Amino acid sequence: RPSPSAGRPATATTMKIVTAAQMQSLDHRTIHEAGVPGTTLMERAGSGVAAVIEQQFGPLRDKTVTILCGKGNNGGDGFVAARLLHKRRGHVRVVMMAPLADLSPDAATMYRQFVRAAGKTAVKPFSSSVHTLLAGSDLVVDALLGTGLSAPIAGRYAEAIDAINRAQRPTVAIDIPSGIHADSGAVLGHAIHANITITFGLPKLGLFQQQGIDHAGRIEVVDIGIPDAYVDALDVRTTLLTESVVRATLPTRRLSSHKGTFGHAGIVAGSVGKSGAAAMAAKAALRVGTGLVTVAVPAGVNDVLEAKLLEAMTVPMPDTKARTFARAGLDRLQAFIAARTAVAIGPGLSTHPETVELVQTLVRQLDRPAVLDADALNALAGRAALLTECKVPPILTPHPGEMARLETDATAQSINADRLGTATRFARERGVFLVLKGARSIIASPDGRAAICPTGNPGMATAGTGDVLTGMTVGLLAQGLAPWEAACAATYLHGLAGDLAAAVVGQAGLIAGDVIEQIPHALTTIGSA
């Protein structure tokens, strides 16, 4: 996941995610207004690349590193990194994609500095022999093309990208994997598959969208000295969630605290065959620090749920013959919700007609912090306008399929094609907070803000992990976090718990219960009280 420690100082300030044009503007202001030469920015970038490589791959002494440099400033960053890795006793070879006369002025300067340090024999022109060089490398660095790319790649650059990918050596991309559109994340014909992407100044939007997610690998952000005032002046509403920001939002656990201090979460969940969803949500709420958790459950499922839960309480509610929530339980459910600090509705409810009608009525009357997920969202399919009747804006946590059912004429594919646009538009139009789950989950606010979560892994694509997120979110709401902070913190910690679980059991065999068990470790990892 992206590492804020390698970027701007690890404070509780947010880290903006920028487009290529916005980053170009920041570079231009830094050079022409702050008076920082372009070669100085390039030196800082290359130095950051060398530092991250050594941090991630260990001492480079006697290791063979092949760096492919394009003719622009991305190539210039590569020349700087090459010189510094050579200084660290690495066996560095640079493959040039263009003759010296075609290099940008700053890149040409850095090329000459590298040659003075390593000699001309360390520089190779691009040719068919590149396959041999790559095959004999311990590490490959992609300094071919930067964030300005907008047209499909062809010719020798396409050949170079394909050769790097075929070599299957550990690969580091400078600023962005060559061939990935810096804004959309789309592959422009050919694109590098990187293990690590070292990006400069601020993270680029394309690293967190579409194919950019798969091609970027781990993302490291390197500070190159863009003045904070210039960054603050950018009108950017999308940020990257960082550990420091999440840590700052979590409640303090004072010595005088008691269970009432940390709220009472209510969860309306479960039906026959789906009591596990209710149990996982309840356990997750407790693991994230909630003082009390009570689950309202159809009476016919209550005994089964009680057997699964030790620390959470249950309240049996009137049920249908199918053992789902019945319309007759409306008054009791309203009283249940009124007695809780925050409430979650949805895990394992079923789509029984009576239950759907009941959920629609409850949603209209929500007057406290709430999370709507799973079958509560399905109950709103085609009825999303009901959300505007909520007295307190709820948090919705749909996966792309559920999101498509909430939208008009949408499919999971169309949602994934524009995840950020979909999330921000829906949150603003419906007046809700939205967590659009998936690779690099997106949190959106009614005021137009959005955040992208860098934690999580493919092992979490398994049944029940969404119920865990629901429980964590309502648990943080019950502890007094505002909806935006609760949605962001729960999403980040959920992904981090999944990453910690995957480190123990691997991704393929990971189950939702593993994520629950790692929630306390996620909290201690970020240094919460």
Short mmCIF file of C-alpha atoms in Angstrom, two decimals:
data_model
loop_
_atom_site.label_atom_id
_atom_site.label_comp_id
_atom_site.label_asym_id
_atom_site.label_seq_id
_atom_site.Cartn_x
_atom_site.Cartn_y
_atom_site.Cartn_z
CA ARG A 1 0.00 0.00 0.00
CA PRO A 2 1.17 3.60 -0.42
CA SER A 3 3.65 4.65 2.23
CA PRO A 4 3.15 8.17 3.60
CA SER A 5 6.43 7.87 5.49
CA ALA A 6 8.34 8.32 2.24
CA GLY A 7 6.46 11.46 1.28
CA ARG A 8 5.59 14.65 3.08
CA PRO A 9 6.07 14.66 6.87
CA ALA A 10 3.80 12.15 8.63
CA THR A 11 1.42 14.66 10.21
CA ALA A 12 -2.36 14.55 10.42
CA THR A 13 -2.66 16.68 7.28
CA THR A 14 -4.28 15.08 4.27
CA MET A 15 -2.36 14.01 1.18
CA LYS A 16 -3.95 15.29 -2.01
CA ILE A 17 -4.18 13.09 -5.10
CA VAL A 18 -3.50 15.05 -8.27
CA THR A 19 -3.89 14.89 -12.02
CA ALA A 20 -0.94 15.20 -14.38
CA ALA A 21 -1.86 18.81 -15.15
CA GLN A 22 -2.04 19.72 -11.48
CA MET A 23 1.37 18.18 -10.80
CA GLN A 24 2.81 19.96 -13.83
CA SER A 25 1.45 23.22 -12.41
CA LEU A 26 3.10 22.54 -9.06
CA ASP A 27 6.43 21.81 -10.75
CA HIS A 28 6.13 24.99 -12.85
CA ARG A 29 5.40 27.17 -9.82
CA THR A 30 8.25 25.60 -7.85
CA ILE A 31 10.72 26.28 -10.66
CA HIS A 32 9.53 29.71 -11.81
CA GLU A 33 8.11 31.23 -8.60
CA ALA A 34 10.09 29.57 -5.83
CA GLY A 35 13.25 29.65 -7.94
CA VAL A 36 14.13 25.97 -7.56
CA PRO A 37 16.00 24.78 -10.68
CA GLY A 38 14.51 21.85 -12.58
CA THR A 39 17.76 19.95 -12.12
CA THR A 40 17.40 20.32 -8.34
CA LEU A 41 13.93 18.77 -8.47
CA MET A 42 15.36 16.02 -10.67
CA GLU A 43 18.21 15.41 -8.23
CA ARG A 44 15.74 15.12 -5.34
CA ALA A 45 13.55 12.74 -7.34
CA GLY A 46 16.46 10.48 -8.32
CA SER A 47 17.81 10.56 -4.78
CA GLY A 48 14.40 9.47 -3.50
CA VAL A 49 14.34 6.62 -6.01
CA ALA A 50 17.76 5.39 -4.91
CA ALA A 51 16.79 5.62 -1.22
CA VAL A 52 13.54 3.70 -1.66
CA ILE A 53 15.24 1.01 -3.76
CA GLU A 54 17.87 0.46 -1.07
CA GLN A 55 15.20 0.46 1.62
CA GLN A 56 13.07 -2.11 -0.21
CA PHE A 57 15.74 -4.34 -1.76
CA GLY A 58 18.61 -4.01 0.70
CA PRO A 59 22.22 -3.00 -0.02
CA LEU A 60 22.91 -2.85 -3.76
CA ARG A 61 26.58 -3.68 -3.57
CA ASP A 62 27.41 -6.10 -6.42
CA LYS A 63 23.77 -6.32 -7.53
CA THR A 64 23.01 -5.72 -11.20
CA VAL A 65 20.54 -2.92 -11.92
CA THR A 66 19.30 -2.09 -15.41
CA ILE A 67 17.64 1.30 -15.86
CA LEU A 68 15.80 2.14 -19.10
CA CYS A 69 15.76 5.90 -19.66
CA GLY A 70 13.52 7.82 -22.04
CA LYS A 71 14.37 11.19 -23.55
CA GLY A 72 12.28 13.33 -21.21
CA ASN A 73 12.52 14.31 -17.57
CA ASN A 74 11.43 10.84 -16.46
CA GLY A 75 14.62 9.59 -18.08
CA GLY A 76 16.52 12.37 -16.30
CA ASP A 77 15.24 11.06 -12.96
CA GLY A 78 16.51 7.66 -14.06
CA PHE A 79 20.00 9.02 -14.81
CA VAL A 80 20.19 10.54 -11.31
CA ALA A 81 19.09 7.28 -9.71
CA ALA A 82 21.66 5.42 -11.83
CA ARG A 83 24.48 7.66 -10.66
CA LEU A 84 23.52 7.32 -7.01
CA LEU A 85 23.07 3.55 -7.22
CA HIS A 86 26.49 3.31 -8.90
CA LYS A 87 27.89 5.32 -5.97
CA ARG A 88 26.36 2.70 -3.66
CA ARG A 89 28.46 0.05 -5.46
CA GLY A 90 25.64 -1.33 -7.55
CA HIS A 91 26.50 -2.72 -10.98
CA VAL A 92 24.39 -0.25 -12.99
CA ARG A 93 23.65 -0.37 -16.73
CA VAL A 94 21.61 2.37 -18.41
CA VAL A 95 19.69 1.64 -21.62
CA MET A 96 19.08 4.86 -23.57
CA MET A 97 15.99 5.07 -25.75
CA ALA A 98 17.21 8.15 -27.64
CA PRO A 99 20.56 9.73 -28.56
CA LEU A 100 22.00 12.46 -26.37
CA ALA A 101 20.95 15.18 -28.83
CA ASP A 102 17.27 14.27 -28.34
CA LEU A 103 17.28 14.40 -24.53
CA SER A 104 15.55 17.22 -22.69
CA PRO A 105 18.07 19.79 -21.40
CA ASP A 106 17.84 18.70 -17.76
CA ALA A 107 17.94 15.01 -18.70
CA ALA A 108 21.05 15.66 -20.81
CA THR A 109 22.72 17.32 -17.81
CA MET A 110 22.02 14.28 -15.64
CA TYR A 111 23.19 11.92 -18.39
CA ARG A 112 26.58 13.67 -18.46
CA GLN A 113 26.88 13.47 -14.69
CA PHE A 114 26.19 9.73 -14.80
CA VAL A 115 28.78 9.16 -17.54
CA ARG A 116 31.39 11.09 -15.56
CA ALA A 117 30.72 8.83 -12.56
CA ALA A 118 30.28 5.43 -14.24
CA GLY A 119 31.89 5.78 -17.66
CA LYS A 120 30.42 5.46 -21.14
CA THR A 121 30.60 1.66 -21.02
CA ALA A 122 27.72 1.72 -18.50
CA VAL A 123 25.44 3.19 -21.20
CA LYS A 124 23.86 0.94 -23.83
CA PRO A 125 21.69 1.98 -26.79
CA PHE A 126 18.34 0.27 -27.04
CA SER A 127 18.63 -2.84 -29.20
CA SER A 128 17.68 -6.50 -29.29
CA SER A 129 20.39 -7.15 -26.70
CA VAL A 130 18.16 -5.53 -24.09
CA HIS A 131 16.61 -8.96 -23.47
CA THR A 132 19.98 -10.32 -22.35
CA LEU A 133 20.60 -7.31 -20.11
CA LEU A 134 17.20 -7.64 -18.47
CA ALA A 135 17.51 -11.40 -17.97
CA GLY A 136 20.80 -10.86 -16.12
CA SER A 137 19.45 -8.12 -13.83
CA ASP A 138 18.64 -8.32 -10.14
CA LEU A 139 16.45 -5.24 -10.51
CA VAL A 140 14.94 -3.26 -13.41
CA VAL A 141 14.01 0.43 -13.23
CA ASP A 142 11.45 1.93 -15.62
CA ALA A 143 12.36 5.56 -16.40
CA LEU A 144 10.86 5.49 -19.88
CA LEU A 145 7.79 7.73 -19.88
CA GLY A 146 6.29 10.04 -17.29
CA THR A 147 2.89 11.47 -16.42
CA GLY A 148 2.51 13.50 -19.62
CA LEU A 149 1.66 10.46 -21.75
CA SER A 150 -1.72 10.69 -23.50
CA ALA A 151 -1.41 8.68 -26.74
CA PRO A 152 -1.06 4.92 -27.28
CA ILE A 153 2.53 3.65 -27.16
CA ALA A 154 4.13 2.17 -30.26
CA GLY A 155 7.58 1.51 -31.71
CA ARG A 156 10.65 1.01 -29.60
CA TYR A 157 8.98 2.19 -26.38
CA ALA A 158 6.35 -0.53 -26.79
CA GLU A 159 9.15 -3.03 -27.43
CA ALA A 160 11.00 -1.90 -24.31
CA ILE A 161 7.88 -2.20 -22.13
CA ASP A 162 7.13 -5.67 -23.44
CA ALA A 163 10.74 -6.73 -22.88
CA ILE A 164 10.67 -5.56 -19.26
CA ASN A 165 7.41 -7.37 -18.59
CA ARG A 166 8.64 -10.58 -20.21
CA ALA A 167 11.85 -10.53 -18.16
CA GLN A 168 9.80 -10.85 -14.95
CA ARG A 169 12.52 -9.28 -12.84
CA PRO A 170 11.71 -7.10 -9.78
CA THR A 171 10.67 -3.81 -11.41
CA VAL A 172 10.54 -0.28 -10.06
CA ALA A 173 8.61 2.40 -11.96
CA ILE A 174 9.63 6.04 -11.66
CA ASP A 175 6.67 8.39 -11.00
CA ILE A 176 4.15 6.18 -12.86
CA PRO A 177 4.43 2.85 -14.71
CA SER A 178 5.20 3.74 -18.33
CA GLY A 179 2.07 3.31 -20.43
CA ILE A 180 -0.44 4.10 -17.66
CA HIS A 181 -2.53 7.24 -18.14
CA ALA A 182 -1.75 9.45 -15.14
CA ASP A 183 -5.38 10.54 -14.66
CA SER A 184 -7.57 7.59 -15.67
CA GLY A 185 -5.29 4.65 -14.93
CA ALA A 186 -5.99 3.22 -18.39
CA VAL A 187 -3.34 1.26 -20.28
CA LEU A 188 -2.27 3.15 -23.38
CA GLY A 189 -1.50 0.13 -25.54
CA HIS A 190 1.39 -1.26 -23.47
CA ALA A 191 2.24 -0.68 -19.80
CA ILE A 192 4.86 -1.71 -17.27
CA HIS A 193 3.88 -4.14 -14.53
CA ALA A 194 5.79 -2.69 -11.58
CA ASN A 195 6.40 -4.16 -8.15
CA ILE A 196 6.94 -0.68 -6.74
CA THR A 197 6.06 2.74 -8.12
CA ILE A 198 7.99 5.67 -6.68
CA THR A 199 5.97 8.79 -7.36
CA PHE A 200 7.05 12.37 -6.70
CA GLY A 201 5.51 15.22 -4.73
CA LEU A 202 1.97 13.91 -4.57
CA PRO A 203 0.31 10.64 -5.64
CA LYS A 204 -1.23 10.62 -9.12
CA LEU A 205 -4.89 9.77 -9.65
CA GLY A 206 -4.20 7.09 -12.26
CA LEU A 207 -2.30 4.98 -9.73
CA PHE A 208 -5.57 4.27 -7.93
CA GLN A 209 -7.93 3.72 -10.86
CA GLN A 210 -8.65 1.01 -13.43
CA GLN A 211 -5.57 -0.92 -14.61
CA GLY A 212 -3.29 1.51 -12.82
CA ILE A 213 -4.02 -0.36 -9.59
CA ASP A 214 -2.64 -3.64 -10.94
CA HIS A 215 0.31 -2.07 -12.76
CA ALA A 216 1.58 0.20 -9.97
CA GLY A 217 2.27 -2.37 -7.26
CA ARG A 218 3.29 -0.81 -3.96
CA ILE A 219 3.28 2.99 -4.11
CA GLU A 220 5.92 5.12 -2.41
CA VAL A 221 5.56 8.91 -2.35
CA VAL A 222 8.83 10.89 -2.34
CA ASP A 223 9.03 14.51 -1.21
CA ILE A 224 10.86 16.66 -3.77
CA GLY A 225 10.34 19.98 -1.99
CA ILE A 226 7.18 21.38 -3.56
CA PRO A 227 6.27 24.29 -1.21
CA ASP A 228 3.32 23.45 1.05
CA ALA A 229 1.65 26.74 0.17
CA TYR A 230 1.45 25.70 -3.49
CA VAL A 231 -0.05 22.34 -2.57
CA ASP A 232 -2.55 23.96 -0.19
CA ALA A 233 -3.63 26.34 -2.96
CA LEU A 234 -4.65 23.47 -5.24
CA ASP A 235 -8.42 23.04 -5.49
CA VAL A 236 -8.34 19.28 -5.03
CA ARG A 237 -11.19 17.43 -3.27
CA THR A 238 -9.70 13.93 -3.52
CA THR A 239 -7.18 12.77 -0.95
CA LEU A 240 -5.27 9.63 -0.03
CA LEU A 241 -6.07 8.14 3.36
CA THR A 242 -2.96 7.98 5.51
CA GLU A 243 -2.16 6.32 8.79
CA SER A 244 -1.61 9.64 10.53
CA VAL A 245 -4.97 11.05 9.47
CA VAL A 246 -6.81 7.93 10.66
CA ARG A 247 -4.91 7.86 13.95
CA ALA A 248 -5.90 11.46 14.68
CA THR A 249 -9.63 10.68 14.36
CA LEU A 250 -9.78 7.71 16.73
CA PRO A 251 -11.19 8.25 20.25
CA THR A 252 -8.89 8.57 23.24
CA ARG A 253 -9.29 5.81 25.81
CA ARG A 254 -8.90 7.63 29.11
CA LEU A 255 -8.19 5.76 32.37
CA SER A 256 -11.60 6.81 33.70
CA SER A 257 -13.46 5.27 30.73
CA HIS A 258 -16.19 2.65 31.09
CA LYS A 259 -18.18 0.66 28.56
CA GLY A 260 -20.76 3.41 28.25
CA THR A 261 -18.01 5.80 27.21
CA PHE A 262 -17.59 3.95 23.94
CA GLY A 263 -21.20 3.82 22.85
CA HIS A 264 -23.88 1.23 22.20
CA ALA A 265 -24.08 -0.02 18.63
CA GLY A 266 -27.29 -1.58 17.36
CA ILE A 267 -27.22 -3.96 14.41
CA VAL A 268 -30.37 -4.99 12.54
CA ALA A 269 -29.32 -8.12 10.70
CA GLY A 270 -29.78 -11.80 9.98
CA SER A 271 -32.26 -14.29 8.58
CA VAL A 272 -32.36 -18.05 8.27
CA GLY A 273 -29.09 -19.26 6.77
CA LYS A 274 -27.48 -15.83 7.17
CA SER A 275 -26.92 -15.46 10.89
CA GLY A 276 -23.19 -15.46 10.23
CA ALA A 277 -23.43 -12.00 8.66
CA ALA A 278 -24.99 -10.62 11.84
CA ALA A 279 -22.41 -12.37 14.02
CA MET A 280 -19.44 -11.05 12.04
CA ALA A 281 -20.75 -7.49 12.06
CA ALA A 282 -21.24 -7.67 15.83
CA LYS A 283 -17.78 -9.10 16.49
CA ALA A 284 -16.16 -6.50 14.25
CA ALA A 285 -17.94 -3.68 16.11
CA LEU A 286 -16.61 -5.02 19.40
CA ARG A 287 -13.09 -5.52 18.05
CA VAL A 288 -12.89 -1.90 16.89
CA GLY A 289 -13.54 -0.75 20.46
CA THR A 290 -17.29 -0.32 20.87
CA GLY A 291 -18.51 -0.51 24.48
CA LEU A 292 -21.77 -2.38 23.88
CA VAL A 293 -23.24 -4.17 20.87
CA THR A 294 -26.76 -5.51 20.54
CA VAL A 295 -28.13 -7.33 17.50
CA ALA A 296 -31.82 -7.24 16.58
CA VAL A 297 -32.54 -10.53 14.83
CA PRO A 298 -35.63 -12.45 13.64
CA ALA A 299 -36.94 -14.53 16.55
CA GLY A 300 -36.53 -17.80 14.64
CA VAL A 301 -32.81 -17.16 14.26
CA ASN A 302 -32.10 -15.77 17.73
CA ASP A 303 -30.96 -19.00 19.38
CA VAL A 304 -28.56 -19.75 16.55
CA LEU A 305 -27.08 -16.25 16.76
CA GLU A 306 -26.75 -16.37 20.55
CA ALA A 307 -24.70 -19.54 20.20
CA LYS A 308 -22.27 -17.66 17.92
CA LEU A 309 -21.91 -14.58 20.13
CA LEU A 310 -20.52 -14.33 23.63
CA GLU A 311 -19.80 -10.64 24.11
CA ALA A 312 -22.70 -9.18 22.09
CA MET A 313 -26.35 -9.18 23.12
CA THR A 314 -29.32 -10.13 20.96
CA VAL A 315 -32.96 -9.04 20.83
CA PRO A 316 -35.44 -11.37 19.05
CA MET A 317 -37.89 -9.57 16.76
CA PRO A 318 -41.17 -10.65 15.11
CA ASP A 319 -40.44 -12.73 12.04
CA THR A 320 -42.12 -14.08 8.93
CA LYS A 321 -42.68 -17.76 8.26
CA ALA A 322 -39.45 -17.60 6.26
CA ARG A 323 -37.66 -16.44 9.45
CA THR A 324 -36.91 -12.94 8.22
CA PHE A 325 -37.90 -9.63 9.80
CA ALA A 326 -41.67 -9.13 9.68
CA ARG A 327 -43.62 -5.94 9.10
CA ALA A 328 -45.25 -6.46 12.51
CA GLY A 329 -41.93 -5.72 14.20
CA LEU A 330 -41.76 -2.09 13.04
CA ASP A 331 -42.61 -0.51 16.41
CA ARG A 332 -40.18 -2.71 18.31
CA LEU A 333 -37.40 -2.02 15.80
CA GLN A 334 -38.03 1.70 16.03
CA ALA A 335 -37.69 1.48 19.82
CA PHE A 336 -34.55 -0.65 19.43
CA ILE A 337 -32.92 1.95 17.17
CA ALA A 338 -33.96 4.83 19.44
CA ALA A 339 -32.10 3.23 22.36
CA ARG A 340 -28.78 2.91 20.50
CA THR A 341 -25.99 5.42 19.85
CA ALA A 342 -25.61 4.30 16.24
CA VAL A 343 -27.17 1.58 14.12
CA ALA A 344 -26.30 -0.66 11.19
CA ILE A 345 -28.97 -2.19 8.98
CA GLY A 346 -28.50 -4.82 6.33
CA PRO A 347 -26.19 -7.82 6.83
CA GLY A 348 -28.01 -11.03 5.99
CA LEU A 349 -31.52 -9.52 6.05
CA SER A 350 -32.75 -11.29 2.86
CA THR A 351 -34.95 -9.70 0.22
CA HIS A 352 -38.23 -11.08 1.52
CA PRO A 353 -41.01 -8.63 0.46
CA GLU A 354 -42.08 -7.89 4.06
CA THR A 355 -38.49 -7.30 5.09
CA VAL A 356 -37.90 -5.00 2.14
CA GLU A 357 -40.95 -2.93 3.03
CA LEU A 358 -39.85 -2.79 6.66
CA VAL A 359 -36.36 -1.58 5.74
CA GLN A 360 -37.73 1.13 3.47
CA THR A 361 -39.83 2.45 6.36
CA LEU A 362 -36.91 2.37 8.79
CA VAL A 363 -34.64 4.21 6.37
CA ARG A 364 -37.15 7.04 5.99
CA GLN A 365 -37.14 7.54 9.76
CA LEU A 366 -33.40 7.30 10.52
CA ASP A 367 -32.57 10.02 13.04
CA ARG A 368 -29.13 8.93 14.25
CA PRO A 369 -25.77 7.87 12.80
CA ALA A 370 -26.33 4.79 10.67
CA VAL A 371 -24.72 2.37 8.23
CA LEU A 372 -26.71 0.78 5.41
CA ASP A 373 -25.25 -2.26 3.70
CA ALA A 374 -26.07 -5.49 1.87
CA ASP A 375 -29.81 -6.22 1.82
CA ALA A 376 -30.66 -2.77 3.17
CA LEU A 377 -29.14 -1.44 -0.06
CA ASN A 378 -30.97 -4.04 -2.11
CA ALA A 379 -34.20 -2.86 -0.49
CA LEU A 380 -33.44 0.60 -1.88
CA ALA A 381 -32.93 -0.58 -5.45
CA GLY A 382 -34.95 1.81 -7.58
CA ARG A 383 -35.90 3.71 -4.42
CA ALA A 384 -32.69 5.63 -3.71
CA ALA A 385 -34.72 8.84 -3.41
CA LEU A 386 -35.81 7.59 0.03
CA LEU A 387 -32.32 8.40 1.29
CA THR A 388 -33.03 12.13 1.08
CA GLU A 389 -35.69 11.65 3.79
CA CYS A 390 -33.12 10.54 6.40
CA LYS A 391 -32.82 13.10 9.20
CA VAL A 392 -29.13 12.21 9.63
CA PRO A 393 -27.13 11.37 6.49
CA PRO A 394 -26.30 7.64 6.64
CA ILE A 395 -23.17 5.84 5.46
CA LEU A 396 -23.76 3.42 2.56
CA THR A 397 -21.18 0.69 1.90
CA PRO A 398 -22.04 -0.90 -1.47
CA HIS A 399 -19.89 -3.13 -3.64
CA PRO A 400 -20.11 -2.33 -7.38
CA GLY A 401 -23.06 -4.69 -7.91
CA GLU A 402 -25.08 -3.07 -5.14
CA MET A 403 -24.05 0.36 -6.39
CA ALA A 404 -25.35 -0.53 -9.86
CA ARG A 405 -28.73 -1.45 -8.36
CA LEU A 406 -28.91 1.92 -6.60
CA GLU A 407 -28.09 3.81 -9.79
CA THR A 408 -30.33 4.07 -12.86
CA ASP A 409 -29.24 2.15 -15.98
CA ALA A 410 -25.92 1.16 -14.42
CA THR A 411 -23.97 -2.09 -14.35
CA ALA A 412 -21.10 -3.24 -12.18
CA GLN A 413 -18.86 -2.74 -15.21
CA SER A 414 -19.98 0.86 -15.76
CA ILE A 415 -19.54 1.57 -12.04
CA ASN A 416 -15.98 0.24 -12.08
CA ALA A 417 -15.18 2.24 -15.21
CA ASP A 418 -15.73 5.47 -13.24
CA ARG A 419 -15.58 4.60 -9.57
CA LEU A 420 -14.54 8.03 -8.35
CA GLY A 421 -17.07 9.88 -10.48
CA THR A 422 -19.88 7.51 -9.51
CA ALA A 423 -19.16 7.71 -5.79
CA THR A 424 -18.82 11.49 -5.61
CA ARG A 425 -21.87 12.13 -7.77
CA PHE A 426 -24.15 9.76 -5.83
CA ALA A 427 -23.02 11.05 -2.43
CA ARG A 428 -23.65 14.63 -3.46
CA GLU A 429 -27.00 14.02 -5.17
CA ARG A 430 -28.45 11.79 -2.42
CA GLY A 431 -26.92 13.60 0.54
CA VAL A 432 -25.19 10.52 1.94
CA PHE A 433 -21.72 9.28 2.80
CA LEU A 434 -20.67 6.48 0.50
CA VAL A 435 -17.98 3.80 0.72
CA LEU A 436 -17.68 2.22 -2.72
CA LYS A 437 -15.93 -1.03 -1.91
CA GLY A 438 -13.43 -2.77 -4.15
CA ALA A 439 -9.78 -2.45 -5.07
CA ARG A 440 -8.81 0.95 -3.61
CA SER A 441 -12.14 1.65 -1.93
CA ILE A 442 -13.47 5.18 -2.35
CA ILE A 443 -15.15 7.21 0.40
CA ALA A 444 -17.33 10.11 -0.75
CA SER A 445 -19.10 12.86 1.17
CA PRO A 446 -22.22 14.95 0.42
CA ASP A 447 -19.99 18.04 0.28
CA GLY A 448 -17.97 16.70 -2.67
CA ARG A 449 -14.94 15.41 -0.80
CA ALA A 450 -13.54 12.01 -1.67
CA ALA A 451 -10.80 9.83 -0.22
CA ILE A 452 -9.09 6.76 -1.66
CA CYS A 453 -8.05 3.97 0.68
CA PRO A 454 -4.60 2.46 0.02
CA THR A 455 -5.01 -0.58 2.29
CA GLY A 456 -6.50 -3.99 1.46
CA ASN A 457 -5.66 -6.88 -0.84
CA PRO A 458 -7.32 -9.42 -3.19
CA GLY A 459 -7.56 -11.98 -0.39
CA MET A 460 -10.40 -9.90 1.02
CA ALA A 461 -12.55 -10.74 -2.01
CA THR A 462 -14.36 -13.37 0.04
CA ALA A 463 -17.76 -13.72 1.69
CA GLY A 464 -18.30 -11.77 4.88
CA THR A 465 -15.62 -9.09 4.66
CA GLY A 466 -18.30 -6.52 3.83
CA ASP A 467 -20.15 -7.45 7.03
CA VAL A 468 -16.91 -6.86 8.92
CA LEU A 469 -16.63 -3.36 7.44
CA THR A 470 -20.24 -2.63 8.40
CA GLY A 471 -19.56 -3.66 12.00
CA MET A 472 -16.39 -1.60 12.19
CA THR A 473 -18.13 1.45 10.77
CA VAL A 474 -21.10 1.36 13.13
CA GLY A 475 -18.71 0.69 15.99
CA LEU A 476 -16.77 3.87 15.27
CA LEU A 477 -20.01 5.82 14.85
CA ALA A 478 -21.13 4.54 18.26
CA GLN A 479 -17.86 5.77 19.75
CA GLY A 480 -18.68 9.28 18.61
CA LEU A 481 -16.84 9.68 15.31
CA ALA A 482 -18.56 11.87 12.74
CA PRO A 483 -19.76 9.96 9.64
CA TRP A 484 -16.90 11.11 7.37
CA GLU A 485 -14.23 10.22 9.93
CA ALA A 486 -15.92 6.93 10.80
CA ALA A 487 -16.22 5.88 7.15
CA CYS A 488 -12.59 6.77 6.42
CA ALA A 489 -11.13 5.20 9.55
CA ALA A 490 -13.19 2.01 9.28
CA THR A 491 -12.27 1.53 5.63
CA TYR A 492 -8.55 2.10 6.27
CA LEU A 493 -8.44 -0.15 9.35
CA HIS A 494 -10.50 -2.83 7.60
CA GLY A 495 -8.00 -2.94 4.74
CA LEU A 496 -5.05 -2.88 7.13
CA ALA A 497 -6.52 -5.76 9.14
CA GLY A 498 -6.89 -7.65 5.87
CA ASP A 499 -3.25 -6.94 4.99
CA LEU A 500 -2.12 -8.18 8.40
CA ALA A 501 -4.25 -11.30 8.03
CA ALA A 502 -2.85 -11.99 4.56
CA ALA A 503 0.67 -11.73 5.95
CA VAL A 504 -0.18 -14.57 8.34
CA VAL A 505 -2.39 -16.92 6.30
CA GLY A 506 -1.81 -15.78 2.72
CA GLN A 507 -4.42 -14.32 0.40
CA ALA A 508 -6.01 -17.42 -1.11
CA GLY A 509 -7.11 -18.94 2.19
CA LEU A 510 -8.06 -15.71 3.95
CA ILE A 511 -11.59 -15.59 5.40
CA ALA A 512 -13.58 -12.80 7.02
CA GLY A 513 -12.93 -14.17 10.50
CA ASP A 514 -9.20 -13.69 9.95
CA VAL A 515 -9.85 -10.00 9.28
CA ILE A 516 -11.85 -9.67 12.52
CA GLU A 517 -9.04 -11.23 14.53
CA GLN A 518 -6.56 -8.71 13.13
CA ILE A 519 -8.61 -5.57 13.90
CA PRO A 520 -6.93 -5.04 17.31
CA HIS A 521 -3.52 -5.48 15.68
CA ALA A 522 -4.48 -2.92 13.01
CA LEU A 523 -5.31 -0.47 15.77
CA THR A 524 -2.00 -1.05 17.53
CA THR A 525 -0.11 -0.88 14.23
CA ILE A 526 -1.23 2.70 13.66
CA GLY A 527 -0.54 3.55 17.27
CA SER A 528 -4.05 4.21 18.54
CA ALA A 529 -4.60 4.42 22.28
#
